[in-house]
Amino acid sequence: MKFDYLAIGEEIDPEGYVLTTYSVKTDLPIEKAARAIAAEQSTGTWTDISTTSEVILKKLGAKVIEIEGGLVKIAYPLDDFDPEVGGIPQFLSVVAGNLFGLEDLKGVRLEDVGIPAAFAKNYPGPAFGIEGLRNVLERKDKPLIGTIVKPKIGLAPQRFADYVYEAGIGGLTNSKDDETLVDQDFCPLSERTSAVGDAIDRVFDEVGHRLIHAVNVSSPPDKILELAELAVANGAREIMVDVLTCGFDAVRVLREDPSIKVPIHVHRTMHGALTRNPEHGISMTVIAKLVRLCGGDALHIGTFGVGKMHGSALEDKLSHKALIEPFFGLKDVMPVCSGGVHPALVPDLIKLGGRDIQIQAGGGVSGHPKGVREGARAMCEAVDATVRGVSLVDYAKDHEALRIAIDKWGV
Ligand code: CAP
Ligand code: MG
């Protein structure tokens, strides 16, 4: 029988295929649209060709194995991939390549990928994960509480470090560079990192509190390792990478560099171009699985629909699940809830995400009327109130920092 990419209901061995789920919008019969995706992403093209063979088609042709409503499941033979050399770039060219531009489709979104062990075994996974971050911070079970130094660019190294010092004295466990700060002249990475390291040491010496700061090393592939090694040499306790602007393998090469033994915080800036449209793009679940494979220790997943950034509670729950569910024995990844966060959102974030989350506030700390230290304190008070089961309004009666934050931003 001629191979036509349709194999509805065929039993396939999940260890021999990459399984994908796409939501598909089309004016064509959906079987035709599904076949168009399977053909284009494996062994076909827009017309039949004289140069192929049944052997090639049967060995490497993708199979449409399920169509349910607008959801299409396609199984790509493992032999279509090249995990040891082509890696994730080639993987994405298959499962997330030309298909997005096919005229047969009005919209298509890659919702999930099922990765076989034979592919996953080529990846290191996180070195620290949730437990490792908790050990570094000596933070047994409460959510981690972080800030993003604001303004996102412009502060000179010492003022930047002073912000981190104030955040640490206020009780935060984490701080980070913002996603657009790397090594600009106004705040060179090496000077910033060493000043921040001194600030972190001062916090520990003065109040015995542990804080780590993620230094953003996002940069081209021929620079990123050198920049990360420079950060670590200047005392960085954590590094950060913008995974979508740098590429997934930027996380992997940092994870696999033996001289970099600090956690990797993964920012997802630009994800909105892929994840925002529910009818076209790539889900955060797919991004989360690839970040986990490559070794990210913490990943932004959104705020379950309660913060400033567009997002859906469902999408954020699904990517959260991808970070913590069993996955080839790899460590889990700390879910980071950030974007428009201030103390009043803390109860919902903990209710929706649990305690194994990193809650981050940039404006929600530096916008506090009494400054960074009290803004940090207000976030800590909101977390303490929530884990003790006390309402923020009641807790604020004898916690001034929280009360002032609630007066400004509401509850
Ligand atoms: C938050 C933030 C983060 C966003 C990214 C910002 O600052 O630093 O980059 O959280 O969104 O630049 O907006 P604020 P996401 O706390 O001041 O909003 O975490 O959804 O990827
Ligand atoms: Mg930011």
CSV table of C-alpha atoms and ligand atoms in Angstrom, one decimal:
chain,number,residue,atom,x,y,z
A,1,MET,CA,0.0,0.0,0.0
A,2,LYS,CA,1.3,3.5,-0.9
A,3,PHE,CA,2.6,5.3,2.2
A,4,ASP,CA,0.4,8.4,2.7
A,5,TYR,CA,1.4,9.6,6.3
A,6,LEU,CA,-2.0,8.6,7.7
A,7,ALA,CA,-1.8,5.9,10.4
A,8,ILE,CA,-4.8,6.7,12.5
A,9,GLY,CA,-5.0,4.3,15.4
A,10,GLU,CA,-1.8,2.5,14.6
A,11,GLU,CA,0.0,1.2,17.7
A,12,ILE,CA,3.5,2.7,17.8
A,13,ASP,CA,6.4,2.1,20.2
A,14,PRO,CA,6.9,5.5,22.0
A,15,GLU,CA,10.6,4.6,22.4
A,16,GLY,CA,11.0,4.7,18.7
A,17,TYR,CA,9.3,8.0,18.0
A,18,VAL,CA,9.1,11.6,19.0
A,19,LEU,CA,5.4,12.1,19.6
A,20,THR,CA,4.0,15.6,18.9
A,21,THR,CA,0.6,17.2,19.5
A,22,TYR,CA,-0.4,20.1,17.4
A,23,SER,CA,-3.6,22.2,17.6
A,24,VAL,CA,-4.6,22.9,14.0
A,25,LYS,CA,-6.8,25.5,12.4
A,26,THR,CA,-7.6,24.8,8.7
A,27,ASP,CA,-10.3,25.2,6.1
A,28,LEU,CA,-9.3,21.9,4.5
A,29,PRO,CA,-10.3,18.5,5.8
A,30,ILE,CA,-8.2,18.1,8.9
A,31,GLU,CA,-6.8,14.8,7.6
A,32,LYS,CA,-5.3,16.7,4.6
A,33,ALA,CA,-3.8,19.4,6.8
A,34,ALA,CA,-2.4,16.8,9.2
A,35,ARG,CA,-0.8,14.9,6.3
A,36,ALA,CA,0.6,18.1,5.0
A,37,ILE,CA,2.4,18.7,8.4
A,38,ALA,CA,3.7,15.1,8.6
A,39,ALA,CA,4.9,15.1,5.0
A,40,GLU,CA,6.6,18.5,5.1
A,41,GLN,CA,8.4,17.7,8.4
A,42,SER,CA,9.6,14.3,7.4
A,43,THR,CA,10.0,13.0,3.9
A,44,GLY,CA,7.5,14.8,1.7
A,45,THR,CA,6.9,18.1,0.1
A,46,TRP,CA,4.0,19.9,-1.6
A,47,THR,CA,3.9,17.5,-4.6
A,48,ASP,CA,4.8,13.9,-5.2
A,49,ILE,CA,8.4,13.4,-6.3
A,50,SER,CA,10.1,10.8,-8.5
A,51,THR,CA,13.2,10.6,-6.3
A,52,THR,CA,11.8,9.0,-3.1
A,53,SER,CA,11.1,5.3,-2.4
A,54,GLU,CA,8.7,3.2,-0.3
A,55,VAL,CA,11.8,2.2,1.8
A,56,ILE,CA,12.5,5.8,2.7
A,57,LEU,CA,8.9,6.6,3.3
A,58,LYS,CA,8.3,3.6,5.5
A,59,LYS,CA,11.5,4.1,7.5
A,60,LEU,CA,11.5,7.9,7.9
A,61,GLY,CA,8.0,9.0,7.1
A,62,ALA,CA,6.1,10.7,9.9
A,63,LYS,CA,2.7,9.2,10.9
A,64,VAL,CA,-0.5,11.0,11.8
A,65,ILE,CA,-1.7,8.6,14.6
A,66,GLU,CA,-4.6,10.5,16.1
A,67,ILE,CA,-7.0,13.3,15.1
A,68,GLU,CA,-9.3,14.5,17.9
A,69,GLY,CA,-11.2,17.7,17.3
A,70,GLY,CA,-8.6,20.2,16.3
A,71,LEU,CA,-5.7,18.2,17.9
A,72,VAL,CA,-3.4,16.2,15.7
A,73,LYS,CA,-0.9,13.7,17.0
A,74,ILE,CA,2.1,13.0,14.8
A,75,ALA,CA,4.8,10.4,15.4
A,76,TYR,CA,8.2,11.2,13.9
A,77,PRO,CA,10.5,8.2,13.7
A,78,LEU,CA,13.5,8.5,15.9
A,79,ASP,CA,15.7,8.0,12.9
A,80,ASP,CA,14.5,11.4,11.6
A,81,PHE,CA,16.6,13.0,14.4
A,82,ASP,CA,20.3,13.4,15.1
A,83,PRO,CA,20.6,13.8,18.9
A,84,GLU,CA,24.4,13.4,19.0
A,85,VAL,CA,25.3,16.1,16.4
A,86,GLY,CA,22.2,18.0,15.2
A,87,GLY,CA,20.8,18.0,18.7
A,88,ILE,CA,18.0,20.4,19.6
A,89,PRO,CA,18.4,22.7,16.6
A,90,GLN,CA,17.7,19.8,14.3
A,91,PHE,CA,15.0,18.5,16.6
A,92,LEU,CA,13.2,21.8,16.4
A,93,SER,CA,13.6,22.0,12.6
A,94,VAL,CA,11.6,18.8,12.5
A,95,VAL,CA,8.8,19.3,15.1
A,96,ALA,CA,8.7,23.1,14.8
A,97,GLY,CA,9.9,24.0,11.4
A,98,ASN,CA,8.4,24.8,8.0
A,99,LEU,CA,4.9,23.7,9.2
A,100,PHE,CA,4.2,27.1,10.8
A,101,GLY,CA,4.2,28.6,7.3
A,102,LEU,CA,2.1,26.1,5.4
A,103,GLU,CA,-0.6,27.8,3.4
A,104,ASP,CA,-2.8,24.7,4.1
A,105,LEU,CA,-3.0,25.8,7.7
A,106,LYS,CA,-4.7,28.9,9.1
A,107,GLY,CA,-3.0,28.3,12.4
A,108,VAL,CA,-1.0,25.6,14.1
A,109,ARG,CA,0.5,25.4,17.6
A,110,LEU,CA,2.9,22.8,18.9
A,111,GLU,CA,1.3,22.0,22.3
A,112,ASP,CA,3.5,19.1,23.5
A,113,VAL,CA,6.3,16.8,22.6
A,114,GLY,CA,6.9,13.2,23.9
A,115,ILE,CA,10.6,12.6,23.9
A,116,PRO,CA,12.0,9.1,23.8
A,117,ALA,CA,14.8,8.1,26.2
A,118,ALA,CA,17.2,7.5,23.3
A,119,PHE,CA,17.0,11.2,22.6
A,120,ALA,CA,16.9,12.5,26.2
A,121,LYS,CA,19.9,10.4,27.3
A,122,ASN,CA,22.1,12.9,25.3
A,123,TYR,CA,21.2,15.7,27.7
A,124,PRO,CA,22.5,16.5,31.2
A,125,GLY,CA,19.4,17.9,32.9
A,126,PRO,CA,19.7,20.3,35.9
A,127,ALA,CA,22.7,20.2,38.2
A,128,PHE,CA,20.9,21.8,41.1
A,129,GLY,CA,17.1,21.8,40.6
A,130,ILE,CA,14.7,22.7,43.4
A,131,GLU,CA,16.5,20.8,46.2
A,132,GLY,CA,19.9,22.1,45.1
A,133,LEU,CA,18.8,25.7,45.1
A,134,ARG,CA,17.2,25.2,48.6
A,135,ASN,CA,20.5,23.7,49.9
A,136,VAL,CA,22.5,26.6,48.5
A,137,LEU,CA,20.1,29.1,50.2
A,138,GLU,CA,19.6,27.0,53.3
A,139,ARG,CA,15.9,27.5,52.6
A,140,LYS,CA,14.1,24.4,53.8
A,141,ASP,CA,10.6,24.7,52.4
A,142,LYS,CA,9.2,28.2,52.0
A,143,PRO,CA,9.0,29.7,48.5
A,144,LEU,CA,12.2,31.5,47.3
A,145,ILE,CA,11.6,35.2,47.1
A,146,GLY,CA,13.5,37.2,44.5
A,147,THR,CA,13.8,40.6,43.0
A,148,ILE,CA,15.0,41.9,39.7
A,149,VAL,CA,17.3,45.0,40.0
A,150,LYS,CA,15.4,48.0,38.6
A,151,PRO,CA,15.7,50.1,36.5
A,152,LYS,CA,16.5,47.2,34.2
A,153,ILE,CA,19.4,49.1,32.8
A,154,GLY,CA,21.3,52.2,33.9
A,155,LEU,CA,22.6,51.7,37.4
A,156,ALA,CA,26.4,51.8,37.9
A,157,PRO,CA,27.9,48.8,39.6
A,158,GLN,CA,28.1,50.1,43.1
A,159,ARG,CA,24.5,51.4,43.1
A,160,PHE,CA,23.4,48.1,41.6
A,161,ALA,CA,25.2,46.2,44.4
A,162,ASP,CA,23.6,48.5,47.0
A,163,TYR,CA,20.2,47.5,45.7
A,164,VAL,CA,21.2,43.8,46.1
A,165,TYR,CA,22.5,44.5,49.6
A,166,GLU,CA,19.2,46.2,50.6
A,167,ALA,CA,17.2,43.3,49.1
A,168,GLY,CA,19.3,40.8,51.1
A,169,ILE,CA,18.9,42.8,54.4
A,170,GLY,CA,15.2,42.9,53.7
A,171,GLY,CA,15.2,39.1,53.6
A,172,LEU,CA,15.0,38.1,49.9
A,173,THR,CA,16.7,34.9,48.9
A,174,ASN,CA,17.4,35.8,45.3
A,175,SER,CA,18.1,38.7,43.0
A,176,LYS,CA,19.0,38.8,39.4
A,177,ASP,CA,20.1,41.0,36.5
A,178,ASP,CA,17.2,42.0,34.2
A,179,GLU,CA,17.0,40.3,30.9
A,180,THR,CA,18.5,43.2,28.9
A,181,LEU,CA,21.5,43.9,31.1
A,182,VAL,CA,24.7,42.0,30.2
A,183,ASP,CA,28.0,43.9,29.9
A,184,GLN,CA,27.1,47.5,28.8
A,185,ASP,CA,29.6,50.3,29.5
A,186,PHE,CA,27.4,51.8,32.3
A,187,CYS,CA,27.6,48.5,34.3
A,188,PRO,CA,30.4,46.2,33.2
A,189,LEU,CA,29.6,42.6,34.1
A,190,SER,CA,32.9,42.0,36.0
A,191,GLU,CA,32.6,45.1,38.1
A,192,ARG,CA,28.9,44.5,38.8
A,193,THR,CA,29.4,40.9,39.7
A,194,SER,CA,32.3,41.5,42.1
A,195,ALA,CA,30.4,44.4,43.8
A,196,VAL,CA,27.3,42.2,44.1
A,197,GLY,CA,29.5,39.4,45.5
A,198,ASP,CA,30.8,41.8,48.2
A,199,ALA,CA,27.2,42.9,49.0
A,200,ILE,CA,26.0,39.3,49.3
A,201,ASP,CA,28.9,38.6,51.7
A,202,ARG,CA,28.1,41.7,53.8
A,203,VAL,CA,24.5,40.5,54.1
A,204,PHE,CA,25.7,37.1,55.4
A,205,ASP,CA,28.3,38.6,57.7
A,206,GLU,CA,25.8,41.2,59.2
A,207,VAL,CA,22.6,39.1,59.5
A,208,GLY,CA,23.6,35.6,58.6
A,209,HIS,CA,21.2,35.5,55.7
A,210,ARG,CA,21.9,33.8,52.4
A,211,LEU,CA,21.1,35.4,49.1
A,212,ILE,CA,22.2,34.6,45.5
A,213,HIS,CA,22.2,36.9,42.5
A,214,ALA,CA,21.9,35.6,38.9
A,215,VAL,CA,24.3,37.4,36.5
A,216,ASN,CA,23.0,37.6,33.0
A,217,VAL,CA,25.5,36.1,30.5
A,218,SER,CA,23.2,36.1,27.5
A,219,SER,CA,25.4,36.5,24.5
A,220,PRO,CA,26.4,34.9,21.1
A,221,PRO,CA,27.7,31.3,21.2
A,222,ASP,CA,31.3,32.3,20.8
A,223,LYS,CA,31.2,34.6,23.8
A,224,ILE,CA,28.8,33.0,26.3
A,225,LEU,CA,31.2,30.5,28.0
A,226,GLU,CA,33.9,33.2,28.4
A,227,LEU,CA,31.4,35.6,29.9
A,228,ALA,CA,30.0,33.0,32.3
A,229,GLU,CA,33.5,32.0,33.4
A,230,LEU,CA,34.3,35.7,33.9
A,231,ALA,CA,31.2,36.0,36.0
A,232,VAL,CA,32.1,33.0,38.1
A,233,ALA,CA,35.7,34.2,38.5
A,234,ASN,CA,34.2,37.5,39.9
A,235,GLY,CA,32.2,35.6,42.4
A,236,ALA,CA,28.8,34.9,40.7
A,237,ARG,CA,26.7,32.5,42.7
A,238,GLU,CA,24.3,32.0,39.9
A,239,ILE,CA,24.2,32.8,36.2
A,240,MET,CA,21.2,33.7,34.0
A,241,VAL,CA,20.6,33.1,30.3
A,242,ASP,CA,17.8,34.3,28.0
A,243,VAL,CA,17.1,30.9,26.5
A,244,LEU,CA,15.1,32.0,23.5
A,245,THR,CA,17.4,34.7,22.3
A,246,CYS,CA,20.5,32.6,23.0
A,247,GLY,CA,19.2,29.2,22.0
A,248,PHE,CA,18.5,26.1,24.1
A,249,ASP,CA,22.1,24.8,23.7
A,250,ALA,CA,23.4,28.0,25.4
A,251,VAL,CA,21.9,26.5,28.6
A,252,ARG,CA,23.4,23.1,27.8
A,253,VAL,CA,27.0,24.4,27.1
A,254,LEU,CA,26.9,26.4,30.4
A,255,ARG,CA,25.6,23.3,32.3
A,256,GLU,CA,28.3,21.1,30.8
A,257,ASP,CA,31.2,23.6,31.4
A,258,PRO,CA,33.1,22.0,34.3
A,259,SER,CA,34.3,25.4,35.5
A,260,ILE,CA,30.8,26.6,36.0
A,261,LYS,CA,29.4,25.0,39.1
A,262,VAL,CA,26.6,27.5,39.9
A,263,PRO,CA,22.9,27.3,39.3
A,264,ILE,CA,21.5,28.5,35.9
A,265,HIS,CA,18.5,30.8,36.0
A,266,VAL,CA,16.7,30.7,32.7
A,267,HIS,CA,14.7,33.7,31.5
A,268,ARG,CA,12.3,33.3,28.7
A,269,THR,CA,12.1,36.8,27.1
A,270,MET,CA,10.7,36.7,23.6
A,271,HIS,CA,8.6,33.7,24.5
A,272,GLY,CA,5.5,35.8,23.9
A,273,ALA,CA,6.2,35.7,20.1
A,274,LEU,CA,5.8,31.9,20.3
A,275,THR,CA,3.4,31.2,23.2
A,276,ARG,CA,0.9,34.1,23.3
A,277,ASN,CA,-1.4,33.2,20.4
A,278,PRO,CA,-3.5,30.2,21.4
A,279,GLU,CA,-3.9,29.3,17.7
A,280,HIS,CA,-0.4,29.6,16.4
A,281,GLY,CA,3.1,29.0,17.9
A,282,ILE,CA,4.7,26.9,20.5
A,283,SER,CA,3.5,26.2,24.0
A,284,MET,CA,5.6,26.9,27.2
A,285,THR,CA,5.3,23.2,27.9
A,286,VAL,CA,7.6,22.4,25.0
A,287,ILE,CA,10.0,25.2,26.0
A,288,ALA,CA,10.0,23.9,29.6
A,289,LYS,CA,10.8,20.3,28.6
A,290,LEU,CA,13.8,21.5,26.5
A,291,VAL,CA,15.1,23.8,29.1
A,292,ARG,CA,15.0,20.9,31.7
A,293,LEU,CA,16.8,18.6,29.3
A,294,CYS,CA,19.5,21.2,28.7
A,295,GLY,CA,20.1,21.8,32.4
A,296,GLY,CA,18.3,25.0,33.5
A,297,ASP,CA,17.8,25.1,37.3
A,298,ALA,CA,15.1,27.7,37.4
A,299,LEU,CA,12.7,28.8,34.6
A,300,HIS,CA,10.1,31.6,34.3
A,301,ILE,CA,6.7,30.1,33.8
A,302,GLY,CA,4.5,33.1,34.4
A,303,THR,CA,2.1,34.0,37.2
A,304,PHE,CA,-0.9,31.7,36.6
A,305,GLY,CA,-2.7,34.6,35.0
A,306,VAL,CA,-2.5,37.0,38.0
A,307,GLY,CA,0.5,39.2,37.0
A,308,LYS,CA,1.3,41.9,34.4
A,309,MET,CA,2.4,39.6,31.6
A,310,HIS,CA,-0.2,37.9,29.4
A,311,GLY,CA,-0.6,34.3,30.4
A,312,SER,CA,-3.2,31.6,31.2
A,313,ALA,CA,-3.5,29.7,34.4
A,314,LEU,CA,-3.8,26.5,32.4
A,315,GLU,CA,-0.7,27.2,30.2
A,316,ASP,CA,1.3,28.1,33.3
A,317,LYS,CA,0.1,25.0,35.2
A,318,LEU,CA,1.1,22.8,32.3
A,319,SER,CA,4.6,24.2,32.0
A,320,HIS,CA,4.9,24.0,35.8
A,321,LYS,CA,4.0,20.3,35.6
A,322,ALA,CA,6.6,19.8,32.9
A,323,LEU,CA,9.3,21.2,35.2
A,324,ILE,CA,8.5,18.9,38.2
A,325,GLU,CA,7.0,15.7,36.9
A,326,PRO,CA,9.2,12.6,36.5
A,327,PHE,CA,11.4,13.1,33.4
A,328,PHE,CA,14.0,10.5,32.7
A,329,GLY,CA,15.3,10.7,36.2
A,330,LEU,CA,16.5,14.3,35.7
A,331,LYS,CA,16.3,16.8,38.5
A,332,ASP,CA,13.3,19.1,38.6
A,333,VAL,CA,13.5,22.8,37.8
A,334,MET,CA,12.5,25.7,40.1
A,335,PRO,CA,9.4,27.4,38.6
A,336,VAL,CA,9.8,31.2,38.7
A,337,CYS,CA,6.7,33.3,39.0
A,338,SER,CA,7.5,36.9,37.9
A,339,GLY,CA,6.0,39.8,36.1
A,340,GLY,CA,4.0,42.5,37.8
A,341,VAL,CA,4.2,40.7,41.1
A,342,HIS,CA,3.7,42.6,44.4
A,343,PRO,CA,2.8,41.3,47.9
A,344,ALA,CA,-0.9,41.1,47.3
A,345,LEU,CA,-0.4,38.5,44.6
A,346,VAL,CA,1.7,36.2,46.9
A,347,PRO,CA,-1.3,34.2,48.3
A,348,ASP,CA,-2.7,33.3,44.9
A,349,LEU,CA,0.8,32.4,43.6
A,350,ILE,CA,1.4,30.0,46.5
A,351,LYS,CA,-2.2,28.6,46.2
A,352,LEU,CA,-1.7,28.0,42.5
A,353,GLY,CA,2.0,27.0,42.4
A,354,GLY,CA,2.6,25.5,45.9
A,355,ARG,CA,5.7,26.3,48.0
A,356,ASP,CA,8.3,25.0,45.6
A,357,ILE,CA,8.3,28.2,43.5
A,358,GLN,CA,10.5,31.3,43.2
A,359,ILE,CA,8.4,34.4,43.5
A,360,GLN,CA,10.0,37.5,42.0
A,361,ALA,CA,9.2,41.1,42.1
A,362,GLY,CA,11.1,43.9,40.4
A,363,GLY,CA,8.8,46.9,40.6
A,364,GLY,CA,7.0,45.2,43.4
A,365,VAL,CA,10.1,45.6,45.6
A,366,SER,CA,11.8,48.8,44.2
A,367,GLY,CA,8.4,50.6,44.0
A,368,HIS,CA,7.8,50.3,47.7
A,369,PRO,CA,7.4,53.8,49.2
A,370,LYS,CA,10.0,53.1,51.8
A,371,GLY,CA,12.6,51.7,49.3
A,372,VAL,CA,14.1,48.4,48.4
A,373,ARG,CA,14.8,47.1,51.9
A,374,GLU,CA,11.1,47.6,53.0
A,375,GLY,CA,9.9,46.4,49.6
A,376,ALA,CA,11.8,43.2,50.2
A,377,ARG,CA,10.6,43.0,53.7
A,378,ALA,CA,7.0,43.4,52.5
A,379,MET,CA,7.4,40.4,50.1
A,380,CYS,CA,8.8,38.3,52.9
A,381,GLU,CA,6.0,39.3,55.2
A,382,ALA,CA,3.4,38.3,52.5
A,383,VAL,CA,5.0,34.9,52.1
A,384,ASP,CA,5.2,34.4,55.9
A,385,ALA,CA,1.5,35.4,56.3
A,386,THR,CA,0.5,33.0,53.6
A,387,VAL,CA,2.5,30.0,54.8
A,388,ARG,CA,1.0,30.7,58.3
A,389,GLY,CA,-2.5,30.8,56.9
A,390,VAL,CA,-3.0,34.4,58.0
A,391,SER,CA,-4.7,36.9,55.6
A,392,LEU,CA,-2.4,39.7,54.4
A,393,VAL,CA,-4.7,42.3,55.9
A,394,ASP,CA,-4.5,40.8,59.3
A,395,TYR,CA,-0.8,40.2,59.1
A,396,ALA,CA,-0.3,43.8,57.9
A,397,LYS,CA,-1.8,45.1,61.2
A,398,ASP,CA,1.5,44.6,62.9
A,399,HIS,CA,3.9,44.4,59.9
A,400,GLU,CA,4.4,47.9,58.6
A,401,ALA,CA,6.3,47.1,55.4
A,402,LEU,CA,3.4,44.9,54.2
A,403,ARG,CA,0.8,47.5,55.3
A,404,ILE,CA,2.5,50.2,53.2
A,405,ALA,CA,2.7,47.9,50.2
A,406,ILE,CA,-1.0,47.1,50.5
A,407,ASP,CA,-1.8,50.8,50.9
A,408,LYS,CA,0.0,51.4,47.6
A,409,TRP,CA,-1.0,48.4,45.4
A,410,GLY,CA,-4.1,47.1,47.1
A,411,VAL,CA,-4.8,43.5,48.2
B,1,CAP,C1,9.6,41.5,35.8
B,1,CAP,C2,10.6,41.4,34.7
B,1,CAP,C3,10.7,40.0,34.1
B,1,CAP,C4,9.3,39.5,33.7
B,1,CAP,C5,9.4,38.5,32.6
B,1,CAP,C6,10.4,42.4,33.6
B,1,CAP,O1,9.7,42.8,36.3
B,1,CAP,O2,11.9,41.6,35.2
B,1,CAP,O3,11.5,40.1,33.0
B,1,CAP,O4,8.9,38.8,34.8
B,1,CAP,O5,8.2,37.9,32.4
B,1,CAP,O6,11.4,42.8,33.1
B,1,CAP,O7,9.2,42.6,33.3
B,1,CAP,P1,8.5,43.3,37.2
B,1,CAP,P2,8.0,36.3,32.6
B,1,CAP,O8,8.5,42.5,38.5
B,1,CAP,O9,8.9,44.8,37.5
B,1,CAP,O10,7.3,43.2,36.5
B,1,CAP,O11,8.5,36.1,34.0
B,1,CAP,O12,6.5,36.1,32.4
B,1,CAP,O13,8.8,35.7,31.6
B,2,MG,MG,12.9,41.6,33.3
